């Protein structure tokens, strides 16, 4: 309880003061909705939000999964040769700096209005952190352990599967943590253009001047992003449970 | 001189340099008989670790030759213990020790059985299912020694293995290593920068100069085969330390 109380306190202060600022008409309600209005919309329009969040969540999860599979494979390939790294890594960085909002319209041209565009958008923004951190992890294998594997004539495949990949796990997870938040953002940006999901809700609520719905959808998308991080953390804690004494549960 | 007998090791006019650091080993020659326990003693950064890596086949000399007479398959014949334990954190103690055999293509059950024996030898038969993060530094180093012994090597190479441990644990492991060695037929090459450690564990000390390494002294340590802990304060131990220490310090100031 003592751990959860401090971060809740500022939230409470902001919510309560917003409520009164709007009620006393110090802040105009078309700019900022009263928290009670947002809460009301969350209850009244819950079916709409639920459909939206499953759509956005599903698309973001699929995009993240694609990033994980393709990003990890790409990092493994890049880790095998300096030449490949020099040839391709600059493009990976370039890829990262292209703003997703600028290429989303192109994605619609390629994939149409609908889920594929949203998934592609989530994938594109979440790919780079996976590649970069997996590559870093694969290149930071303990040199003594590489010597050990060489001493016992381990094949390249053995070294990869039994040493380098497991050794890179902490970095892979930290990449995935960053990527998971980005995947949710990417999916919502995709939905702005392609429609549907929380991005679609925000877009239509904005045109209907329903600022309470915009805020409600934004709140839900933050919670969705948080949920992704919590899931990644759970996986991370489970697979790294033997690494540090601190990760163990005391029996 | 030619190598004779299984487990014998010969360095012949070894030269090795690295880009950046330059010449690290300058014409080191030494012949180590089968079953001998030799300490390689030298100041920090003198190239003694490089010499050990050459003996392990992990590195190659630019001049000269390393010859090693072995009975069985080459990778099986050498065991290596690093400065720190370097265990795989995601594997249990037992799986860590079984790893070398598995990498060499040994069946899982056979590997686990032999790993159990090796752990028994270092007194860790109770800790099989535990993970490296749960062990003390001394226990981790024991696991590391068991991992090196599991292939039953004819040549055991140790690179300042106990340097990071506290004195009490270090002394205990030195004693255990010596008794392990006396119970099986293997050649041991033990790199250290501690004179007392070299004198206690080994029967012969090769004293190296500062970089580039040359052999300054090749000293036979005249102490009994069986060395109890208390020998460290006996006059004959101190006398041996004086001799080795003199050579060691001459090399540092030269």
Short mmCIF file of C-alpha atoms in Angstrom, two decimals:
data_model
loop_
_atom_site.label_atom_id
_atom_site.label_comp_id
_atom_site.label_asym_id
_atom_site.label_seq_id
_atom_site.Cartn_x
_atom_site.Cartn_y
_atom_site.Cartn_z
CA UNK A 1 0.00 0.00 0.00
CA UNK A 2 2.81 2.37 0.91
CA UNK A 3 4.31 1.73 -2.53
CA UNK A 4 1.14 2.53 -4.46
CA UNK A 5 -0.02 5.54 -2.51
CA UNK A 6 2.69 8.08 -3.51
CA UNK A 7 2.13 7.84 -7.31
CA UNK A 8 -1.66 7.94 -6.85
CA UNK A 9 -1.52 11.18 -4.91
CA UNK A 10 -0.59 13.57 -7.79
CA UNK A 11 -3.19 11.83 -9.97
CA UNK A 12 -5.88 12.48 -7.38
CA UNK A 13 -4.87 16.12 -7.04
CA UNK A 14 -4.94 16.67 -10.82
CA UNK A 15 -8.27 14.87 -11.31
CA UNK A 16 -9.99 16.70 -8.47
CA UNK A 17 -8.69 20.13 -9.44
CA UNK A 18 -9.59 19.54 -13.12
CA UNK A 19 -13.10 18.59 -12.09
CA UNK A 20 -13.57 21.86 -10.20
CA UNK A 21 -11.78 24.03 -12.77
CA UNK A 22 -14.21 22.77 -15.42
CA UNK A 23 -17.29 22.95 -13.20
CA UNK A 24 -16.55 26.54 -12.19
CA UNK A 25 -15.95 27.26 -15.89
CA UNK A 26 -12.41 28.48 -15.36
CA UNK A 27 -11.41 25.99 -18.07
CA UNK A 28 -13.83 25.74 -21.03
CA UNK A 29 -15.29 22.21 -21.29
CA UNK A 30 -14.72 22.04 -25.08
CA UNK A 31 -10.96 22.17 -24.41
CA UNK A 32 -10.70 19.93 -21.36
CA UNK A 33 -13.45 17.52 -20.33
CA UNK A 34 -14.42 17.18 -16.71
CA UNK A 35 -13.00 13.89 -15.34
CA UNK A 36 -16.53 12.90 -14.38
CA UNK A 37 -17.58 13.26 -18.06
CA UNK A 38 -14.71 11.01 -19.13
CA UNK A 39 -15.71 8.48 -16.48
CA UNK A 40 -19.33 8.62 -17.61
CA UNK A 41 -18.32 8.01 -21.22
CA UNK A 42 -16.14 5.08 -20.14
CA UNK A 43 -19.24 3.46 -18.64
CA UNK A 44 -21.85 4.47 -21.23
CA UNK A 45 -19.75 3.74 -24.33
CA UNK A 46 -17.96 0.70 -22.86
CA UNK A 47 -19.05 -1.66 -25.68
CA UNK A 48 -17.53 0.66 -28.27
CA UNK A 49 -14.29 1.01 -26.27
CA UNK A 50 -14.08 -2.71 -25.73
CA UNK A 51 -14.36 -3.46 -29.46
CA UNK A 52 -11.81 -0.71 -30.15
CA UNK A 53 -9.30 -1.86 -27.55
CA UNK A 54 -9.40 -5.50 -28.69
CA UNK A 55 -8.83 -4.35 -32.28
CA UNK A 56 -5.95 -2.02 -31.38
CA UNK A 57 -4.48 -4.46 -28.87
CA UNK A 58 -4.66 -7.34 -31.33
CA UNK A 59 -3.08 -5.33 -34.13
CA UNK A 60 -0.32 -4.01 -31.84
CA UNK A 61 0.37 -7.52 -30.51
CA UNK A 62 0.60 -8.94 -34.03
CA UNK A 63 2.87 -6.08 -35.11
CA UNK A 64 5.07 -6.66 -32.06
CA UNK A 65 5.19 -10.39 -32.73
CA UNK A 66 6.28 -9.71 -36.31
CA UNK A 67 8.95 -7.32 -35.01
CA UNK A 68 10.15 -9.93 -32.56
CA UNK A 69 10.40 -12.72 -35.14
CA UNK A 70 11.79 -10.64 -38.00
CA UNK A 71 13.87 -8.35 -35.79
CA UNK A 72 15.55 -11.19 -33.91
CA UNK A 73 16.27 -13.10 -37.14
CA UNK A 74 17.65 -9.94 -38.72
CA UNK A 75 19.87 -9.30 -35.70
CA UNK A 76 21.19 -12.88 -35.83
CA UNK A 77 22.06 -12.48 -39.52
CA UNK A 78 23.68 -9.07 -38.92
CA UNK A 79 25.67 -10.43 -35.97
CA UNK A 80 27.41 -12.98 -38.20
CA UNK A 81 29.35 -10.51 -40.31
CA UNK A 82 30.90 -7.08 -40.03
CA UNK A 83 30.21 -6.56 -43.73
CA UNK A 84 26.48 -7.19 -43.37
CA UNK A 85 26.35 -4.88 -40.35
CA UNK A 86 28.12 -2.10 -42.22
CA UNK A 87 25.89 -2.65 -45.24
CA UNK A 88 22.50 -2.80 -43.53
CA UNK A 89 22.62 -1.19 -40.11
CA UNK A 90 22.62 2.41 -41.42
CA UNK A 91 19.37 1.62 -43.24
CA UNK A 92 17.90 0.22 -40.05
CA UNK A 93 18.72 3.53 -38.34
CA UNK A 94 17.29 5.45 -41.31
CA UNK A 95 14.15 3.30 -41.15
CA UNK A 96 13.82 4.28 -37.51
CA UNK A 97 13.99 8.01 -38.18
CA UNK A 98 11.25 8.02 -40.84
CA UNK A 99 8.18 9.40 -39.06
CA UNK A 100 5.42 6.83 -39.07
CA UNK A 101 2.76 9.50 -39.46
CA UNK A 102 4.32 10.46 -42.81
CA UNK A 103 4.38 6.95 -44.24
CA UNK A 104 1.03 5.81 -42.86
CA UNK A 105 -0.84 7.18 -45.93
CA UNK A 106 1.50 5.15 -48.13
CA UNK A 107 0.70 2.06 -46.07
CA UNK A 108 -2.99 2.60 -46.84
CA UNK A 109 -2.16 2.68 -50.54
CA UNK A 110 -0.30 -0.63 -50.16
CA UNK A 111 -2.47 -2.50 -47.69
CA UNK A 112 -5.85 -0.77 -47.96
CA UNK A 113 -8.17 0.53 -45.24
CA UNK A 114 -8.16 -2.05 -42.47
CA UNK A 115 -6.18 -4.30 -40.21
CA UNK A 116 -3.14 -5.02 -42.45
CA UNK A 117 -2.23 -1.31 -42.53
CA UNK A 118 -2.57 -1.05 -38.74
CA UNK A 119 -0.40 -4.13 -38.18
CA UNK A 120 2.21 -2.86 -40.66
CA UNK A 121 2.32 0.49 -38.88
CA UNK A 122 2.78 -1.19 -35.47
CA UNK A 123 5.48 -3.43 -36.96
CA UNK A 124 7.45 -0.61 -38.59
CA UNK A 125 7.78 1.50 -35.44
CA UNK A 126 8.60 -1.43 -33.18
CA UNK A 127 11.15 -3.19 -35.40
CA UNK A 128 14.22 -1.05 -34.78
CA UNK A 129 14.47 -1.34 -30.99
CA UNK A 130 14.22 -5.13 -31.30
CA UNK A 131 16.98 -5.29 -33.93
CA UNK A 132 19.24 -2.83 -32.14
CA UNK A 133 19.06 -4.36 -28.69
CA UNK A 134 19.19 -7.97 -29.89
CA UNK A 135 22.25 -7.14 -31.96
CA UNK A 136 23.86 -5.46 -28.96
CA UNK A 137 23.07 -8.50 -26.84
CA UNK A 138 24.47 -10.94 -29.39
CA UNK A 139 27.69 -8.94 -29.63
CA UNK A 140 28.25 -8.66 -25.90
CA UNK A 141 28.65 -12.37 -25.15
CA UNK A 142 31.18 -13.00 -22.39
CA UNK A 143 34.47 -13.59 -24.31
CA UNK A 144 35.56 -16.22 -21.77
CA UNK A 145 32.43 -18.23 -22.53
CA UNK A 146 33.07 -17.91 -26.26
CA UNK A 147 36.55 -19.32 -25.53
CA UNK A 148 34.98 -22.14 -23.56
CA UNK A 149 32.70 -23.04 -26.46
CA UNK A 150 35.66 -22.91 -28.85
CA UNK A 151 37.71 -25.10 -26.54
CA UNK A 152 35.07 -27.80 -26.81
CA UNK A 153 34.67 -27.34 -30.56
CA UNK A 154 31.06 -26.13 -30.40
CA UNK A 155 29.43 -25.60 -33.80
CA UNK A 156 28.22 -22.14 -34.81
CA UNK A 157 24.64 -23.26 -34.33
CA UNK A 158 25.41 -24.58 -30.84
CA UNK A 159 27.19 -21.35 -29.92
CA UNK A 160 24.18 -19.36 -31.11
CA UNK A 161 21.45 -21.45 -29.49
CA UNK A 162 23.17 -22.46 -26.28
CA UNK A 163 25.26 -19.38 -25.58
CA UNK A 164 24.79 -16.21 -27.59
CA UNK A 165 20.98 -16.08 -27.75
CA UNK A 166 20.38 -16.96 -24.09
CA UNK A 167 23.11 -14.53 -23.11
CA UNK A 168 21.36 -11.79 -25.11
CA UNK A 169 18.00 -12.38 -23.38
CA UNK A 170 18.17 -9.40 -20.97
CA UNK A 171 18.88 -7.06 -23.89
CA UNK A 172 16.20 -8.71 -26.05
CA UNK A 173 13.69 -8.06 -23.29
CA UNK A 174 14.71 -4.45 -22.85
CA UNK A 175 14.29 -3.99 -26.62
CA UNK A 176 10.85 -5.61 -26.45
CA UNK A 177 9.81 -3.36 -23.57
CA UNK A 178 10.55 -0.27 -25.67
CA UNK A 179 9.04 -1.89 -28.76
CA UNK A 180 5.78 -2.83 -27.01
CA UNK A 181 4.94 0.79 -26.15
CA UNK A 182 5.85 1.84 -29.67
CA UNK A 183 3.72 -0.92 -31.21
CA UNK A 184 0.61 0.47 -29.47
CA UNK A 185 1.45 3.99 -30.68
CA UNK A 186 2.09 2.65 -34.19
CA UNK A 187 -1.23 0.82 -34.26
CA UNK A 188 -3.12 3.96 -33.18
CA UNK A 189 -1.37 6.11 -35.78
CA UNK A 190 -2.26 3.48 -38.39
CA UNK A 191 -5.87 3.62 -37.24
CA UNK A 192 -5.98 7.41 -37.65
CA UNK A 193 -5.54 6.82 -41.37
CA UNK A 194 -6.99 3.36 -41.86
CA UNK A 195 -9.87 3.64 -39.38
CA UNK A 196 -11.06 1.31 -36.60
CA UNK A 197 -9.75 0.70 -33.11
CA UNK A 198 -8.86 3.35 -30.53
CA UNK A 199 -7.29 5.54 -33.22
CA UNK A 200 -10.60 5.46 -35.09
CA UNK A 201 -12.51 6.35 -31.91
CA UNK A 202 -10.21 9.33 -31.24
CA UNK A 203 -10.54 10.49 -34.83
CA UNK A 204 -14.35 10.31 -35.01
CA UNK A 205 -14.86 11.71 -31.49
CA UNK A 206 -12.66 14.66 -32.44
CA UNK A 207 -14.81 15.49 -35.48
CA UNK A 208 -17.95 15.13 -33.34
CA UNK A 209 -16.52 17.53 -30.72
CA UNK A 210 -16.73 14.76 -28.12
CA UNK A 211 -13.61 15.75 -26.17
CA UNK A 212 -14.62 13.42 -23.32
CA UNK A 213 -14.44 10.42 -25.69
CA UNK A 214 -11.06 11.57 -27.00
CA UNK A 215 -9.69 11.64 -23.47
CA UNK A 216 -11.32 8.34 -22.58
CA UNK A 217 -9.74 6.66 -25.62
CA UNK A 218 -6.35 8.20 -24.84
CA UNK A 219 -6.61 6.90 -21.28
CA UNK A 220 -7.46 3.42 -22.53
CA UNK A 221 -4.56 3.41 -24.97
CA UNK A 222 -2.14 4.35 -22.17
CA UNK A 223 -3.47 1.46 -20.10
CA UNK A 224 -3.09 -0.81 -23.13
CA UNK A 225 0.56 0.22 -23.52
CA UNK A 226 1.12 -0.37 -19.83
CA UNK A 227 -0.47 -3.81 -20.10
CA UNK A 228 1.97 -4.72 -22.88
CA UNK A 229 4.93 -3.75 -20.69
CA UNK A 230 3.51 -5.74 -17.77
CA UNK A 231 3.19 -8.85 -19.97
CA UNK A 232 6.77 -8.45 -21.29
CA UNK A 233 8.00 -7.99 -17.72
CA UNK A 234 6.24 -11.18 -16.66
CA UNK A 235 7.94 -13.13 -19.48
CA UNK A 236 11.26 -11.51 -18.61
CA UNK A 237 10.99 -12.31 -14.92
CA UNK A 238 10.10 -15.90 -15.69
CA UNK A 239 12.90 -16.62 -18.15
CA UNK A 240 15.57 -14.70 -16.24
CA UNK A 241 14.52 -16.06 -12.85
CA UNK A 242 17.83 -17.83 -12.29
CA UNK A 243 20.09 -14.99 -13.39
CA UNK A 244 20.07 -12.86 -10.28
CA UNK A 245 19.32 -13.72 -6.72
CA UNK A 246 16.97 -10.71 -6.65
CA UNK A 247 14.71 -12.21 -9.35
CA UNK A 248 14.01 -15.27 -7.21
CA UNK A 249 11.02 -15.56 -4.99
CA UNK A 250 12.04 -16.29 -1.43
CA UNK A 251 10.54 -19.56 -0.30
CA UNK B 1 63.97 -31.47 -27.12
CA UNK B 2 61.06 -33.65 -28.02
CA UNK B 3 57.92 -34.27 -26.09
CA UNK B 4 57.58 -37.69 -24.62
CA UNK B 5 54.79 -39.21 -22.64
CA UNK B 6 51.09 -38.46 -22.61
CA UNK B 7 50.15 -35.11 -21.16
CA UNK B 8 53.56 -33.60 -21.80
CA UNK B 9 53.65 -30.02 -23.02
CA UNK B 10 56.40 -28.11 -24.74
CA UNK B 11 56.74 -24.44 -25.56
CA UNK B 12 59.40 -23.90 -28.17
CA UNK B 13 60.66 -20.35 -28.82
CA UNK B 14 57.16 -18.88 -28.57
CA UNK B 15 56.65 -15.37 -29.92
CA UNK B 16 53.36 -13.55 -29.92
CA UNK B 17 52.53 -9.90 -30.52
CA UNK B 18 49.25 -8.04 -30.74
CA UNK B 19 48.33 -4.97 -32.72
CA UNK B 20 48.39 -2.10 -30.24
CA UNK B 21 50.29 -3.75 -27.40
CA UNK B 22 53.20 -4.98 -29.51
CA UNK B 23 55.35 -7.94 -28.52
CA UNK B 24 53.84 -9.80 -25.57
CA UNK B 25 55.84 -13.03 -25.52
CA UNK B 26 59.44 -13.01 -26.67
CA UNK B 27 60.97 -16.42 -27.16
CA UNK B 28 59.60 -18.49 -24.30
CA UNK B 29 60.73 -22.10 -24.17
CA UNK B 30 59.81 -24.67 -21.55
CA UNK B 31 59.21 -28.37 -21.37
CA UNK B 32 56.65 -29.67 -18.94
CA UNK B 33 56.67 -33.35 -18.11
CA UNK B 34 53.51 -35.44 -17.90
CA UNK B 35 51.84 -35.14 -14.55
CA UNK B 36 53.84 -32.10 -13.50
CA UNK B 37 52.24 -29.23 -11.56
CA UNK B 38 53.79 -26.01 -12.87
CA UNK B 39 53.02 -22.47 -11.78
CA UNK B 40 53.60 -19.65 -14.25
CA UNK B 41 54.42 -16.62 -12.18
CA UNK B 42 54.70 -13.10 -13.50
CA UNK B 43 53.64 -9.51 -12.94
CA UNK B 44 50.22 -8.33 -14.15
CA UNK B 45 49.93 -7.93 -17.89
CA UNK B 46 53.17 -9.77 -18.63
CA UNK B 47 51.63 -12.18 -21.11
CA UNK B 48 51.18 -15.22 -18.88
CA UNK B 49 47.49 -15.48 -19.76
CA UNK B 50 48.44 -15.36 -23.43
CA UNK B 51 50.83 -18.25 -22.85
CA UNK B 52 48.01 -20.23 -21.26
CA UNK B 53 45.65 -19.50 -24.16
CA UNK B 54 48.34 -20.74 -26.53
CA UNK B 55 48.59 -23.97 -24.52
CA UNK B 56 44.80 -24.33 -24.72
CA UNK B 57 44.84 -23.92 -28.49
CA UNK B 58 42.66 -20.81 -28.18
CA UNK B 59 45.36 -18.63 -29.69
CA UNK B 60 48.20 -19.18 -32.14
CA UNK B 61 51.83 -18.18 -31.85
CA UNK B 62 53.46 -16.16 -34.61
CA UNK B 63 56.81 -17.80 -34.00
CA UNK B 64 57.74 -21.07 -32.39
CA UNK B 65 55.53 -23.96 -31.54
CA UNK B 66 53.37 -25.43 -28.80
CA UNK B 67 53.48 -29.22 -28.70
CA UNK B 68 51.16 -31.30 -26.63
CA UNK B 69 51.20 -35.08 -26.42
CA UNK B 70 47.69 -36.38 -25.98
CA UNK B 71 46.02 -39.73 -25.75
CA UNK B 72 42.46 -39.14 -26.80
CA UNK B 73 40.55 -36.63 -28.83
CA UNK B 74 42.10 -33.18 -28.66
CA UNK B 75 39.21 -31.09 -27.27
CA UNK B 76 38.69 -33.63 -24.51
CA UNK B 77 42.29 -33.48 -23.46
CA UNK B 78 42.42 -29.93 -22.12
CA UNK B 79 40.47 -28.25 -19.38
CA UNK B 80 40.49 -24.51 -18.79
CA UNK B 81 39.60 -22.51 -15.68
CA UNK B 82 39.20 -18.77 -16.13
CA UNK B 83 39.96 -15.88 -13.76
CA UNK B 84 36.36 -15.87 -12.66
CA UNK B 85 33.93 -18.77 -12.69
CA UNK B 86 32.15 -17.75 -15.93
CA UNK B 87 29.21 -20.09 -15.52
CA UNK B 88 26.06 -19.92 -17.63
CA UNK B 89 23.53 -18.21 -15.32
CA UNK B 90 20.52 -19.95 -16.86
CA UNK B 91 21.88 -23.46 -16.28
CA UNK B 92 21.88 -25.37 -13.00
CA UNK B 93 25.19 -26.39 -11.44
CA UNK B 94 24.81 -29.89 -12.86
CA UNK B 95 23.97 -28.67 -16.37
CA UNK B 96 26.88 -26.22 -16.30
CA UNK B 97 29.30 -29.04 -15.56
CA UNK B 98 27.72 -31.37 -18.12
CA UNK B 99 27.96 -28.70 -20.84
CA UNK B 100 31.47 -29.51 -22.17
CA UNK B 101 30.52 -33.16 -22.70
CA UNK B 102 27.27 -32.19 -24.39
CA UNK B 103 29.06 -29.78 -26.71
CA UNK B 104 31.40 -32.62 -27.61
CA UNK B 105 28.40 -34.73 -28.60
CA UNK B 106 28.16 -36.93 -25.52
CA UNK B 107 24.72 -38.41 -24.77
CA UNK B 108 22.79 -36.37 -22.20
CA UNK B 109 22.60 -39.15 -19.61
CA UNK B 110 26.28 -40.01 -19.81
CA UNK B 111 27.16 -36.32 -19.57
CA UNK B 112 25.00 -35.83 -16.48
CA UNK B 113 26.45 -38.93 -14.82
CA UNK B 114 30.02 -37.78 -15.36
CA UNK B 115 29.10 -34.26 -14.26
CA UNK B 116 27.82 -35.71 -10.98
CA UNK B 117 31.16 -37.47 -10.46
CA UNK B 118 33.12 -34.31 -11.21
CA UNK B 119 30.99 -32.30 -8.77
CA UNK B 120 31.48 -34.99 -6.17
CA UNK B 121 35.24 -34.55 -6.52
CA UNK B 122 35.03 -30.84 -5.72
CA UNK B 123 32.67 -31.47 -2.81
CA UNK B 124 29.53 -30.05 -4.40
CA UNK B 125 27.31 -33.12 -4.64
CA UNK B 126 24.69 -31.33 -2.53
CA UNK B 127 24.36 -28.32 -4.84
CA UNK B 128 23.52 -30.01 -8.16
CA UNK B 129 20.13 -28.38 -8.66
CA UNK B 130 21.15 -24.90 -7.59
CA UNK B 131 21.89 -21.99 -9.90
CA UNK B 132 25.12 -19.93 -10.10
CA UNK B 133 23.45 -16.80 -8.69
CA UNK B 134 22.66 -18.71 -5.50
CA UNK B 135 26.26 -19.74 -4.86
CA UNK B 136 29.13 -18.04 -3.08
CA UNK B 137 32.23 -17.04 -5.04
CA UNK B 138 34.15 -20.04 -3.73
CA UNK B 139 31.40 -22.49 -4.68
CA UNK B 140 31.13 -20.97 -8.13
CA UNK B 141 34.85 -21.47 -8.63
CA UNK B 142 34.49 -25.10 -7.52
CA UNK B 143 31.80 -25.58 -10.18
CA UNK B 144 34.16 -24.03 -12.70
CA UNK B 145 36.93 -26.48 -11.71
CA UNK B 146 34.47 -29.39 -11.96
CA UNK B 147 33.49 -28.21 -15.45
CA UNK B 148 37.15 -28.26 -16.49
CA UNK B 149 37.66 -31.72 -14.97
CA UNK B 150 34.53 -33.34 -16.42
CA UNK B 151 36.23 -34.31 -19.69
CA UNK B 152 39.03 -35.93 -17.65
CA UNK B 153 41.70 -33.80 -19.28
CA UNK B 154 45.36 -34.73 -19.42
CA UNK B 155 46.19 -31.05 -19.20
CA UNK B 156 44.48 -28.63 -16.84
CA UNK B 157 45.05 -24.93 -17.46
CA UNK B 158 44.14 -22.38 -14.81
CA UNK B 159 44.32 -18.61 -15.29
CA UNK B 160 44.58 -16.93 -11.86
CA UNK B 161 41.51 -18.89 -10.81
CA UNK B 162 41.42 -17.90 -7.14
CA UNK B 163 42.52 -14.27 -7.43
CA UNK B 164 39.04 -12.86 -6.77
CA UNK B 165 38.36 -14.96 -3.65
CA UNK B 166 38.94 -14.09 -0.02
CA UNK B 167 42.10 -15.48 1.58
CA UNK B 168 40.48 -18.26 3.58
CA UNK B 169 38.54 -19.61 0.57
CA UNK B 170 41.59 -19.18 -1.63
CA UNK B 171 43.75 -21.26 0.71
CA UNK B 172 41.12 -23.97 0.94
CA UNK B 173 40.76 -24.20 -2.85
CA UNK B 174 44.54 -24.28 -3.29
CA UNK B 175 44.67 -27.27 -0.96
CA UNK B 176 41.79 -29.00 -2.73
CA UNK B 177 43.28 -28.42 -6.15
CA UNK B 178 46.55 -29.94 -5.02
CA UNK B 179 44.86 -33.00 -3.62
CA UNK B 180 42.72 -33.37 -6.76
CA UNK B 181 45.85 -33.29 -8.84
CA UNK B 182 47.63 -35.88 -6.68
CA UNK B 183 44.71 -38.30 -7.09
CA UNK B 184 44.72 -38.32 -10.89
CA UNK B 185 47.33 -38.25 -13.59
CA UNK B 186 47.20 -34.85 -15.22
CA UNK B 187 49.56 -32.06 -16.07
CA UNK B 188 48.63 -28.73 -14.48
CA UNK B 189 49.62 -25.28 -15.64
CA UNK B 190 48.63 -22.67 -13.07
CA UNK B 191 49.01 -18.97 -13.88
CA UNK B 192 49.28 -16.63 -10.90
CA UNK B 193 50.83 -13.35 -9.81
CA UNK B 194 51.09 -14.48 -6.19
CA UNK B 195 54.42 -15.94 -5.06
CA UNK B 196 52.92 -17.74 -2.05
CA UNK B 197 50.20 -19.29 -4.18
CA UNK B 198 52.76 -20.52 -6.72
CA UNK B 199 54.96 -22.02 -4.00
CA UNK B 200 52.06 -23.72 -2.27
CA UNK B 201 50.30 -25.33 -5.25
CA UNK B 202 53.12 -26.16 -7.64
CA UNK B 203 56.19 -28.36 -7.84
CA UNK B 204 57.89 -26.00 -10.22
CA UNK B 205 57.65 -22.29 -10.84
CA UNK B 206 58.37 -20.60 -14.16
CA UNK B 207 59.03 -16.95 -13.40
CA UNK B 208 58.32 -14.59 -16.29
CA UNK B 209 59.61 -11.06 -16.83
CA UNK B 210 57.46 -7.99 -17.48
CA UNK B 211 56.16 -7.65 -21.04
CA UNK B 212 57.49 -8.95 -23.39
CA UNK B 213 57.59 -12.14 -21.37
CA UNK B 214 60.78 -14.18 -21.16
CA UNK B 215 61.56 -16.97 -18.71
CA UNK B 216 63.63 -15.46 -15.88
CA UNK B 217 63.83 -18.47 -13.64
CA UNK B 218 62.77 -22.11 -13.72
CA UNK B 219 62.68 -23.16 -10.11
CA UNK B 220 61.89 -26.58 -8.64
CA UNK B 221 59.92 -26.23 -5.42
CA UNK B 222 61.29 -28.63 -2.84
CA UNK B 223 58.32 -29.24 -0.61
CA UNK B 224 56.59 -32.52 0.23
CA UNK B 225 53.99 -33.92 -2.14
CA UNK B 226 51.34 -33.74 0.53
CA UNK B 227 51.05 -30.17 1.80
CA UNK B 228 48.90 -29.39 4.78
CA UNK B 229 47.63 -25.86 5.30
CA UNK B 230 50.09 -25.16 8.11
CA UNK B 231 53.07 -25.62 5.79
CA UNK B 232 52.57 -21.98 4.77
CA UNK B 233 54.24 -20.86 7.99
CA UNK B 234 57.01 -23.49 8.06
CA UNK B 235 60.64 -22.39 7.51
CA UNK B 236 61.11 -24.54 4.36
CA UNK B 237 58.05 -22.86 2.78
CA UNK B 238 59.40 -19.41 3.64
CA UNK B 239 62.78 -20.38 2.20
CA UNK B 240 61.18 -21.43 -1.09
CA UNK B 241 59.20 -18.20 -1.18
CA UNK B 242 62.39 -16.18 -0.74
CA UNK B 243 64.02 -17.83 -3.74
CA UNK B 244 61.00 -17.44 -6.02
CA UNK B 245 60.28 -13.95 -4.75
CA UNK B 246 63.84 -12.83 -5.50
CA UNK B 247 63.50 -13.97 -9.12
CA UNK B 248 60.06 -12.39 -9.37
CA UNK B 249 61.20 -8.99 -8.11
CA UNK B 250 64.33 -9.02 -10.22
CA UNK B 251 62.04 -9.41 -13.22
CA UNK B 252 59.86 -6.51 -12.16
CA UNK B 253 62.68 -4.02 -11.80
CA UNK B 254 64.60 -5.21 -14.87
#
